[in-house]
PDB file of C-alpha atoms in Angstrom:
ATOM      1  CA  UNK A   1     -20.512 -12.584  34.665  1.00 47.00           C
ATOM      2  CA  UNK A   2     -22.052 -13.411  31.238  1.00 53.00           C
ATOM      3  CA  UNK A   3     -25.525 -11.623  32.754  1.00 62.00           C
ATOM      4  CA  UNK A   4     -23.954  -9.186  33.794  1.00 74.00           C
ATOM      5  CA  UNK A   5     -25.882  -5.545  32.983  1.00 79.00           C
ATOM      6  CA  UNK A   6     -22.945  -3.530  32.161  1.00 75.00           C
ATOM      7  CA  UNK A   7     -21.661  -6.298  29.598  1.00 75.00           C
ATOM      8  CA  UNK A   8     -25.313  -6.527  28.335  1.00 75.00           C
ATOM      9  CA  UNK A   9     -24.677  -2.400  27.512  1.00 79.00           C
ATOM     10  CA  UNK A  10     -21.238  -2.616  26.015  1.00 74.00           C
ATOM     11  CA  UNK A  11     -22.650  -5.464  23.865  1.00 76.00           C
ATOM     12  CA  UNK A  12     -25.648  -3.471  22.688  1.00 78.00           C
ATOM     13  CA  UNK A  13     -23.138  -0.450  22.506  1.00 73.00           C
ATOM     14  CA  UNK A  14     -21.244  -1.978  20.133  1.00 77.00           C
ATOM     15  CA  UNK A  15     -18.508  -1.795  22.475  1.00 73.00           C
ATOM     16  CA  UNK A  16     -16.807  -5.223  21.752  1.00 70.00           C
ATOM     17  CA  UNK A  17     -13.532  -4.689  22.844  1.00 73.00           C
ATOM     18  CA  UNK A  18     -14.536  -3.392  26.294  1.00 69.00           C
ATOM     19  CA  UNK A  19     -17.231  -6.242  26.429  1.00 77.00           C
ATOM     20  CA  UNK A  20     -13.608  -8.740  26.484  1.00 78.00           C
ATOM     21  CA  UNK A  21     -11.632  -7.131  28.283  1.00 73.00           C
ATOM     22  CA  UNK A  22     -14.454  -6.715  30.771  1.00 74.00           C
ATOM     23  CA  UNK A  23     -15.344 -10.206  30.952  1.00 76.00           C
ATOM     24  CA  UNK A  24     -11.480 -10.982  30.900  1.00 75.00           C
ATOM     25  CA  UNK A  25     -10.704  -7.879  33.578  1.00 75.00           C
ATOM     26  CA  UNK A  26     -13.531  -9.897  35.910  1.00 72.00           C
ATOM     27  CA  UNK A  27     -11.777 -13.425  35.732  1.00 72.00           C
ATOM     28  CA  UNK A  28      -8.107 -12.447  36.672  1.00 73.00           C
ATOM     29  CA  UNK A  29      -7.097 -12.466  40.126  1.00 68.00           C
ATOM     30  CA  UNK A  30      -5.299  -9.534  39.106  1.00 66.00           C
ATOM     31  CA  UNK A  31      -7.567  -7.096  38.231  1.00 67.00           C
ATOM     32  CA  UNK A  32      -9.050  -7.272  41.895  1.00 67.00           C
ATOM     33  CA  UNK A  33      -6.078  -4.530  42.707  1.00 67.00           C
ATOM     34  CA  UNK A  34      -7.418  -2.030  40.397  1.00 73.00           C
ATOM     35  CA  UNK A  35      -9.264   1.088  40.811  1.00 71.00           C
ATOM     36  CA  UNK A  36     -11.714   2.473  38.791  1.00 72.00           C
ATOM     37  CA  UNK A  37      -9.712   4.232  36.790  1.00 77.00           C
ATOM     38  CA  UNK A  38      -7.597   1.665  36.092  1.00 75.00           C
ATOM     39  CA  UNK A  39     -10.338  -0.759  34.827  1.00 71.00           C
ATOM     40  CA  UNK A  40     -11.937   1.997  32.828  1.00 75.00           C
ATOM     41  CA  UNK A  41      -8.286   2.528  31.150  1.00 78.00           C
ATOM     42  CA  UNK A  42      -7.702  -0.891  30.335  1.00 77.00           C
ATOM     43  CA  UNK A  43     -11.122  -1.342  28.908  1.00 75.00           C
ATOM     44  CA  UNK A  44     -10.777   1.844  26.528  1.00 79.00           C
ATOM     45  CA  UNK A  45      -7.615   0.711  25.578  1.00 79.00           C
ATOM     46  CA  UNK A  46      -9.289  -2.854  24.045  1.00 78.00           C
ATOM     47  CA  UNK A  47     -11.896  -0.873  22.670  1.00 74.00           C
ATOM     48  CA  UNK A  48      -9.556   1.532  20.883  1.00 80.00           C
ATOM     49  CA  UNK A  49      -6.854  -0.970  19.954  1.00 77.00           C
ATOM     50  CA  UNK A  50      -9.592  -3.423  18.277  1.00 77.00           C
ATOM     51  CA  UNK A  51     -11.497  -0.802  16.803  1.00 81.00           C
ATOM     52  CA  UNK A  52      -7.439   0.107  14.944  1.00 83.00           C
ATOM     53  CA  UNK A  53      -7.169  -3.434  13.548  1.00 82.00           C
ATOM     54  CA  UNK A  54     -10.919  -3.427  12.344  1.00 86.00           C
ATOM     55  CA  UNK A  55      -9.667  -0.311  10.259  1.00 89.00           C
ATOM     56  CA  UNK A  56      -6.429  -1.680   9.072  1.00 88.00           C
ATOM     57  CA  UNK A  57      -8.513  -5.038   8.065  1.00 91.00           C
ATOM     58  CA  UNK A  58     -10.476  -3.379   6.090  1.00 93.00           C
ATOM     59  CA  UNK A  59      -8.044  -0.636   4.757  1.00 92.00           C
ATOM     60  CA  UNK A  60      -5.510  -4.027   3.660  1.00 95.00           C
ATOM     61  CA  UNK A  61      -8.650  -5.752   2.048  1.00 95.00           C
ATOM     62  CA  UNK A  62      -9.286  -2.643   0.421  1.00 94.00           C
ATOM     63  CA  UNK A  63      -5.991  -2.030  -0.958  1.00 95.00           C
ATOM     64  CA  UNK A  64      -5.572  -5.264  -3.031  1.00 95.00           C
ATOM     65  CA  UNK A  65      -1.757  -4.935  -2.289  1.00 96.00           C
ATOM     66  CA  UNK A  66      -0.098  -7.460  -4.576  1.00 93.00           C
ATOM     67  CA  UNK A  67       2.705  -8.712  -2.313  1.00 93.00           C
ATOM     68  CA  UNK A  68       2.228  -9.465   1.634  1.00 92.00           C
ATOM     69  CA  UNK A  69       5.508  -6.999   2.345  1.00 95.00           C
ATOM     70  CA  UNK A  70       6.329  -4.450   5.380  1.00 95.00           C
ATOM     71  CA  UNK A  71       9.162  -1.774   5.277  1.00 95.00           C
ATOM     72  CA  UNK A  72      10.652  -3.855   8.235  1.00 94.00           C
ATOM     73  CA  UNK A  73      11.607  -7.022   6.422  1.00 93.00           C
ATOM     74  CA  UNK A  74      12.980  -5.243   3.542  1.00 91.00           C
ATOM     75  CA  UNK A  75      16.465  -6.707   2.726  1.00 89.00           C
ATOM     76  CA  UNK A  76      19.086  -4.024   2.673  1.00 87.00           C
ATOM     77  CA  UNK A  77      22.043  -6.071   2.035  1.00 85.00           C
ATOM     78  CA  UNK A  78      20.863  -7.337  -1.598  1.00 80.00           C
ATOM     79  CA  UNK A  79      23.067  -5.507  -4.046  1.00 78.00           C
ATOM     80  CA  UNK A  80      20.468  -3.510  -6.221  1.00 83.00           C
ATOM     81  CA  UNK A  81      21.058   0.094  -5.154  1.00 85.00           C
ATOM     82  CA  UNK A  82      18.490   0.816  -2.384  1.00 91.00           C
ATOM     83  CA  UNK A  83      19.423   3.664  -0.254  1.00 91.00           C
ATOM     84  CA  UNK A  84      18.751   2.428   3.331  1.00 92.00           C
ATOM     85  CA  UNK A  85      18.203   5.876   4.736  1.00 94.00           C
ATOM     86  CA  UNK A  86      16.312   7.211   1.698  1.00 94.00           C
ATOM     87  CA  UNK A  87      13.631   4.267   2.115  1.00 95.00           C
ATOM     88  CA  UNK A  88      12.788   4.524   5.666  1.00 95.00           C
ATOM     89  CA  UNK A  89      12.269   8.318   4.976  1.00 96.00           C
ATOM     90  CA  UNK A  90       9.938   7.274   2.302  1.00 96.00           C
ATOM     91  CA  UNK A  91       8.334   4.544   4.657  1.00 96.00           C
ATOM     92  CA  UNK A  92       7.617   7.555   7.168  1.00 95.00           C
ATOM     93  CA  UNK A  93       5.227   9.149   4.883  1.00 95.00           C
ATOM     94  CA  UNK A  94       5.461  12.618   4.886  1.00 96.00           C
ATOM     95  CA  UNK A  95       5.876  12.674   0.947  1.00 97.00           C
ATOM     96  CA  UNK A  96       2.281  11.134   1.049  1.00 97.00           C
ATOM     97  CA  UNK A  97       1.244  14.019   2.769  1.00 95.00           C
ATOM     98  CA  UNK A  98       2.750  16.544   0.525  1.00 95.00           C
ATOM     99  CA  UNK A  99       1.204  15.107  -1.855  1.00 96.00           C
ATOM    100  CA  UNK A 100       4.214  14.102  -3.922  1.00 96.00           C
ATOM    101  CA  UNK A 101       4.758  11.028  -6.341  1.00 97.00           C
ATOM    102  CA  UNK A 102       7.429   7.911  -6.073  1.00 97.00           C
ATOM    103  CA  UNK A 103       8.866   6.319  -8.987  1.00 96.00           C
ATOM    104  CA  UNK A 104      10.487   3.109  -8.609  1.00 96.00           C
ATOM    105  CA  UNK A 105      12.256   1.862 -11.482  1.00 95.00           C
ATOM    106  CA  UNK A 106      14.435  -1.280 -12.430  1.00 93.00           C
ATOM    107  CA  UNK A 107      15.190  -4.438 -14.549  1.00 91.00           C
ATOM    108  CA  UNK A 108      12.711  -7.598 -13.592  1.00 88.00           C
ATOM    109  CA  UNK A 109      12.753  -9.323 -10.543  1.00 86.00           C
ATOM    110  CA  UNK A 110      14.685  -6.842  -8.361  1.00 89.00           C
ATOM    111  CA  UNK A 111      11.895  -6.123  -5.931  1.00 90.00           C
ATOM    112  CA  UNK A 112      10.229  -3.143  -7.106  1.00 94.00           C
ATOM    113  CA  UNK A 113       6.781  -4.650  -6.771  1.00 95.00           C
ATOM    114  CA  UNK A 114       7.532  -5.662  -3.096  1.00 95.00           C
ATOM    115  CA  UNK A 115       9.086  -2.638  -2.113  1.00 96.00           C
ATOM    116  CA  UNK A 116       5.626  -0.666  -3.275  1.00 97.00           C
ATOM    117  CA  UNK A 117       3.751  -3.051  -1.563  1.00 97.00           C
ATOM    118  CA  UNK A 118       5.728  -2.763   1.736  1.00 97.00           C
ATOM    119  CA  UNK A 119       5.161   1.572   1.225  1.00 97.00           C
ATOM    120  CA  UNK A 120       1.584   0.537   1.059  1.00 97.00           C
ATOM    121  CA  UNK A 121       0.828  -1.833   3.965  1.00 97.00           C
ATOM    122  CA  UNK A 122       2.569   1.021   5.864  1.00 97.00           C
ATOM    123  CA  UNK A 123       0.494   3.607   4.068  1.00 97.00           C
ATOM    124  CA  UNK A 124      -2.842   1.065   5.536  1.00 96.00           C
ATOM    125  CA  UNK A 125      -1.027   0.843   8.905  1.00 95.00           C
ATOM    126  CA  UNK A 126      -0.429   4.782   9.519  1.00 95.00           C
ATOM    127  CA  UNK A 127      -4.537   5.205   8.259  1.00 93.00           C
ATOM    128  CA  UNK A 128      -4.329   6.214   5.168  1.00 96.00           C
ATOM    129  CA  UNK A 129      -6.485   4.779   1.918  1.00 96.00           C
ATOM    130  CA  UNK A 130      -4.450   2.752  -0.531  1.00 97.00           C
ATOM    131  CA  UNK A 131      -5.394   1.517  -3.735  1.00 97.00           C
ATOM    132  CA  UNK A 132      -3.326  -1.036  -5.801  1.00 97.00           C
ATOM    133  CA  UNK A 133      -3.276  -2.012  -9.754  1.00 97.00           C
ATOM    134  CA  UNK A 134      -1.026  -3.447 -11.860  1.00 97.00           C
ATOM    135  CA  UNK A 135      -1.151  -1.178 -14.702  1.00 97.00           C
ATOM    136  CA  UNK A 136      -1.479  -3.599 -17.998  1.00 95.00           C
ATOM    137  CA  UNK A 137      -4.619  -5.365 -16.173  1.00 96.00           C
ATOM    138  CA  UNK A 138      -6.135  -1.755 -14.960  1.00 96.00           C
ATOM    139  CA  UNK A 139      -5.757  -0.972 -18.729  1.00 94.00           C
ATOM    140  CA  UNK A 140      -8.163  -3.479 -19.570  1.00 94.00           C
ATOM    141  CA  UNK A 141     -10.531  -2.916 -16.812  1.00 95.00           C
ATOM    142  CA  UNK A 142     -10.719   0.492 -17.920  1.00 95.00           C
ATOM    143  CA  UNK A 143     -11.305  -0.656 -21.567  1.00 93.00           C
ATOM    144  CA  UNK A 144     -13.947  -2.537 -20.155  1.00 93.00           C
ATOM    145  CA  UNK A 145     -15.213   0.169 -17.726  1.00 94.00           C
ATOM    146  CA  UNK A 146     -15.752   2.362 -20.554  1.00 89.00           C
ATOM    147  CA  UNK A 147     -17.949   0.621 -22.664  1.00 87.00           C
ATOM    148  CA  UNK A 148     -20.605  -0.878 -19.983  1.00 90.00           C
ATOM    149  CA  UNK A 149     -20.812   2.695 -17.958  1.00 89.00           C
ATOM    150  CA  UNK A 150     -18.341   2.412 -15.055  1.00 93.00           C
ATOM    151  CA  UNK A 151     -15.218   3.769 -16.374  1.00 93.00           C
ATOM    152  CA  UNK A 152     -15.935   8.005 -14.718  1.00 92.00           C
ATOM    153  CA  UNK A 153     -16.954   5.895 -11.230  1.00 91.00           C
ATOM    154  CA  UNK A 154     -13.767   3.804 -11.678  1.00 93.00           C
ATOM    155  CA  UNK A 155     -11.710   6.883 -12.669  1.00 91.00           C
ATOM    156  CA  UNK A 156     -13.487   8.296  -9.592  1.00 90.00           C
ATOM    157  CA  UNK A 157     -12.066   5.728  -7.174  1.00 91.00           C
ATOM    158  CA  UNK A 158      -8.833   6.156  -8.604  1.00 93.00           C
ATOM    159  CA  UNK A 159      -8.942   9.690  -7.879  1.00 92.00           C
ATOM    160  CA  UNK A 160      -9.946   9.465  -4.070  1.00 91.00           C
ATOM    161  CA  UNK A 161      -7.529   6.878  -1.983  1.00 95.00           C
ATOM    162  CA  UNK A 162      -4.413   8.594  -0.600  1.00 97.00           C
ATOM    163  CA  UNK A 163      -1.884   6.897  -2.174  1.00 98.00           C
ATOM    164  CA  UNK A 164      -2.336   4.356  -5.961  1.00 98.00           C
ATOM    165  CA  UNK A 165       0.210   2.352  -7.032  1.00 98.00           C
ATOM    166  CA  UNK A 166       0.323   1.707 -10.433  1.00 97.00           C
ATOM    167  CA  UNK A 167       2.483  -1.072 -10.888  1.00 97.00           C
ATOM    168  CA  UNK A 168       4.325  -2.963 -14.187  1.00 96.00           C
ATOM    169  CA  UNK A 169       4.250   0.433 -16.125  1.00 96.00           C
ATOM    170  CA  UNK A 170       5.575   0.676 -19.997  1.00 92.00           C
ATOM    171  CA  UNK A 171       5.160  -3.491 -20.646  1.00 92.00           C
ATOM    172  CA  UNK A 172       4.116  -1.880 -23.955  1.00 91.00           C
ATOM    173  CA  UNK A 173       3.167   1.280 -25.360  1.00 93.00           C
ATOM    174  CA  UNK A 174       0.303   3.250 -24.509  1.00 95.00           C
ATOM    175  CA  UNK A 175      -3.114   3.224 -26.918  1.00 94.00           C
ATOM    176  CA  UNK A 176      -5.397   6.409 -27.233  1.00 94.00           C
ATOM    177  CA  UNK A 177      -7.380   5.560 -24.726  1.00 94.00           C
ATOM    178  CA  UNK A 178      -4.793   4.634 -22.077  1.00 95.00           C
ATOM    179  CA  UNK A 179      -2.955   7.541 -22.906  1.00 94.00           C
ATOM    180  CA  UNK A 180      -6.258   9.747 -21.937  1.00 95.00           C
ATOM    181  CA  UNK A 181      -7.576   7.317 -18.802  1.00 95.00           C
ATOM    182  CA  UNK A 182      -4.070   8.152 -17.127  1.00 96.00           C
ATOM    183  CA  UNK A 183      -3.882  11.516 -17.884  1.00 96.00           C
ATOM    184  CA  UNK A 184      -6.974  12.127 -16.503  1.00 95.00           C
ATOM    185  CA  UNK A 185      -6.236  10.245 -13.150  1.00 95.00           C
ATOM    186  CA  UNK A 186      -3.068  11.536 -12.491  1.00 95.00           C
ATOM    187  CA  UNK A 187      -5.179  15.105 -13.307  1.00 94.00           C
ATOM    188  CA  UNK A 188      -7.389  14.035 -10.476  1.00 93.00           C
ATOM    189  CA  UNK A 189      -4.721  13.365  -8.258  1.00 94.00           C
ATOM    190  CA  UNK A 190      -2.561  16.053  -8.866  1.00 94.00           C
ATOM    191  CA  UNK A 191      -1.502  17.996  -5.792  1.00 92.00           C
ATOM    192  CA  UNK A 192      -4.446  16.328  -4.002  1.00 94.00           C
ATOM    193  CA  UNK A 193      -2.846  12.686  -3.515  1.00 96.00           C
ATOM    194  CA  UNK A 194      -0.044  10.448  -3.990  1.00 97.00           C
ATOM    195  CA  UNK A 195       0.920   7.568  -6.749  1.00 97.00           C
ATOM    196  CA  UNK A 196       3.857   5.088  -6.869  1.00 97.00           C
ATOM    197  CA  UNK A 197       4.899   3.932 -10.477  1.00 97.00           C
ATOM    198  CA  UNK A 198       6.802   0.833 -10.752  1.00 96.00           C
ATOM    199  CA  UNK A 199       8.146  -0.114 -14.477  1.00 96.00           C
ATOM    200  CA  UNK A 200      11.246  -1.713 -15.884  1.00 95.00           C
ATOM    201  CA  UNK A 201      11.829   1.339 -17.855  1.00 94.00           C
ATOM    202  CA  UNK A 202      14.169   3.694 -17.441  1.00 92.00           C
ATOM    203  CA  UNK A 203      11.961   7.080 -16.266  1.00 93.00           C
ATOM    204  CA  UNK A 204      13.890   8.514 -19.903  1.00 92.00           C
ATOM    205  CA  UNK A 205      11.754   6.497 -21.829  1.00 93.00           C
ATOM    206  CA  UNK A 206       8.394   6.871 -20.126  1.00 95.00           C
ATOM    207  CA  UNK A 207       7.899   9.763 -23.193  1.00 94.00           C
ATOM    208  CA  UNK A 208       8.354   6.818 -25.827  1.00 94.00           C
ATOM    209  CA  UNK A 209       6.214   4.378 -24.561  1.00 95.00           C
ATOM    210  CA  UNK A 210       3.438   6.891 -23.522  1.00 95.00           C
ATOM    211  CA  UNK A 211       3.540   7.986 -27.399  1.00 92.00           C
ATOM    212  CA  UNK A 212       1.660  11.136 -28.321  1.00 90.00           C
ATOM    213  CA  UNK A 213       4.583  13.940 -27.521  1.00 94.00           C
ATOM    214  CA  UNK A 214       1.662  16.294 -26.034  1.00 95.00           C
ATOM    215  CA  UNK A 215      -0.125  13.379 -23.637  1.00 95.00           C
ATOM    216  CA  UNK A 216       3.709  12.443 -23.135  1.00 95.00           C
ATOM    217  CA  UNK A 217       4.170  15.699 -21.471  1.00 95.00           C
ATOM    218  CA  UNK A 218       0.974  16.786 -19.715  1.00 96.00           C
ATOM    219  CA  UNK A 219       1.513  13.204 -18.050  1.00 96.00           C
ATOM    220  CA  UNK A 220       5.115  13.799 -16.849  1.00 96.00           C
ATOM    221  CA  UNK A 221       4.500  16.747 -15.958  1.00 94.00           C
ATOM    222  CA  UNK A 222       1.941  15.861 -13.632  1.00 94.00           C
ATOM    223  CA  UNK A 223       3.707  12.538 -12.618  1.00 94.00           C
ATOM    224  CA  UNK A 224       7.357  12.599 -12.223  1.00 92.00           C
ATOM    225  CA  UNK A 225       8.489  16.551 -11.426  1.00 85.00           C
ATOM    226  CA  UNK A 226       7.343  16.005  -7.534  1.00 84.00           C
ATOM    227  CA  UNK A 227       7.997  12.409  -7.867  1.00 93.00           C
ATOM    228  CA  UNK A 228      11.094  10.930  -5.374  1.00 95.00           C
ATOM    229  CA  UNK A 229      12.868   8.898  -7.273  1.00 95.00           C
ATOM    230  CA  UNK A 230      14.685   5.054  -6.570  1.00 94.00           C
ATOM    231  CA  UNK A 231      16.463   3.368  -9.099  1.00 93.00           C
ATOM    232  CA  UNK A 232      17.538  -0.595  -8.677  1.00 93.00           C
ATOM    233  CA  UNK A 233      20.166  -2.014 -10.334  1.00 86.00           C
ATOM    234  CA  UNK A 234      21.968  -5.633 -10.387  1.00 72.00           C
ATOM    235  CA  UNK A 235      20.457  -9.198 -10.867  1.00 63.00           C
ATOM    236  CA  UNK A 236      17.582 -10.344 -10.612  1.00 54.00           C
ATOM    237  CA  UNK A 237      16.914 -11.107  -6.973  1.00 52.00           C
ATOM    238  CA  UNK A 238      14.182 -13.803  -7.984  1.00 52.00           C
ATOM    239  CA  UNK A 239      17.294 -15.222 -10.175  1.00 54.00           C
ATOM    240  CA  UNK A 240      20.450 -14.782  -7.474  1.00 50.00           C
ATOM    241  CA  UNK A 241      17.946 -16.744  -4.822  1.00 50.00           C
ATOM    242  CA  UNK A 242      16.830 -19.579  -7.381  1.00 48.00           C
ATOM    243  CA  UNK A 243      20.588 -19.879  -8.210  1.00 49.00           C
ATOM    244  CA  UNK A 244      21.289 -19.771  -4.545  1.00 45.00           C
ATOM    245  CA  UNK A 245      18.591 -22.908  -3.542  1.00 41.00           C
ATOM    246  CA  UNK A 246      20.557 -24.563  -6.660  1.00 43.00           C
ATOM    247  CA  UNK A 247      23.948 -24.374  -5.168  1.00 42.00           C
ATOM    248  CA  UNK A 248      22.981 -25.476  -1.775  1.00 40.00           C
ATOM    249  CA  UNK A 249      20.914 -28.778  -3.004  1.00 39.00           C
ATOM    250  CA  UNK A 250      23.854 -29.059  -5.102  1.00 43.00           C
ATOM    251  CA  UNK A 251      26.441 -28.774  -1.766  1.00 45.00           C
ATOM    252  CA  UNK A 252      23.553 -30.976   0.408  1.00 48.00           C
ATOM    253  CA  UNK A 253      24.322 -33.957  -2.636  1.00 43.00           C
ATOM    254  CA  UNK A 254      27.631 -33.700  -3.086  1.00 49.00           C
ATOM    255  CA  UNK A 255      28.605 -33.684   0.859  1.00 50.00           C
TER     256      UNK A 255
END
């Protein structure tokens, strides 16, 4: 079977999935009960489901995502405010395709990181470009960007993936040039794709921290008036689980 013409085609096809399943097809007992049509069915169906996980490879290795989350193992029963309902909308994606913005705000260590990752791995896994950043270390790279040539091809990355999460937002206040590098790539994105924001701060003081009062506005304006909007509350869950582990070793000693 490994001489095979037909496998010699769908290797030099580039037809790798077929080219197993053939080879797999031909060694089953099985397969000796199917038609034509069947084999030729089963053999697309390798080819097209290995050709999806070639794309989701690469869309997950392009997307940097911070956190290894999904929207099915996000905890719902952790007291911190997150609408069940109103998430698996969001995980559905049809905001992406409208085009619209999320904000995700909350004090440290309630999951807001995760919760954007988990929107983004299903953002990879329903084909669609993802691009992640924490925003005090994108700061820098743009710094950097702009004074060895890169920064308009970095803003124009920034510009092109369907959804960027920009997350950590308002650690500290925005500088001139911060100010201008987000303006301008939430101007790029603007009714063309999506962004999650992720911050500590309450979206009321986003003006503040961004600074300049006409920035402040051309920014918000462009950021959080199509932007859904999920607000976390409670302790830390980073804290309640630590303090958790603690009370069980403690319970393991004392029994």
């Amino acid at each position: 079977m490994l001489k095979h013409p037909t496998l010699d085609q769908l290797h030099a096809l580039g037809l790798y999935g077929m080219a197993k399943a053939f080879v797999e097809l031909a060694e089953t007992d099985e397969a000796k009960g199917l038609d034509r049509n069947d084999w030729l069915a089963l053999l697309l169906d390798r080819e097209a489901s290995l050709r999806r996980d070639k794309r989701l490879t690469a869309r997950l290795r392009a997307a940097k995502l911070r956190q290894q989350a999904t929207v099915e193992d996000v905890d719902y029963r952790a007291a911190r405010g997150l609408d069940r309902a109103m998430f698996q909308k969001l995980a559905e994606g049809q905001w992406i395709d409208a085009h619209d913005n999320l904000a995700l705000v909350g004090p440290s260590g309630v999951g807001k990181s995760w919760l954007a990752c988990a929107i983004g791995q299903k953002a990879c896994r329903d084909n669609r470009s993802v691009v992640y950043h924490r925003w005090p270390k994108l700061c820098e790279e743009l710094a950097l960007a702009r004074g060895d040539g890169r920064h308009p091809r970095l803003l124009k990355s920034l510009g092109r993936a369907d959804l960027l999460v920009l997350d950590d937002f308002g650690l500290e206040p925005l500088d001139a040039g911060a100010r201008h590098d987000l303006l301008e790539i939430l101007e790029e994105r603007y009714g063309r794709r999506s962004t999650i924001v992720t911050s500590q701060l309450p979206i009321a003081s986003w003006h503040e921290v961004i600074g300049d009062p006409t920035y402040a506005d051309a920014i918000l304006d462009r950021l959080v008036h199509n932007a859904n909007r999920i607000e976390l509350s409670a302790e830390s869950l980073r804290r309640a689980r630590a303090k958790g582990a603690k009370n069980a070793l403690t319970e393991n000693q004392n029994g």
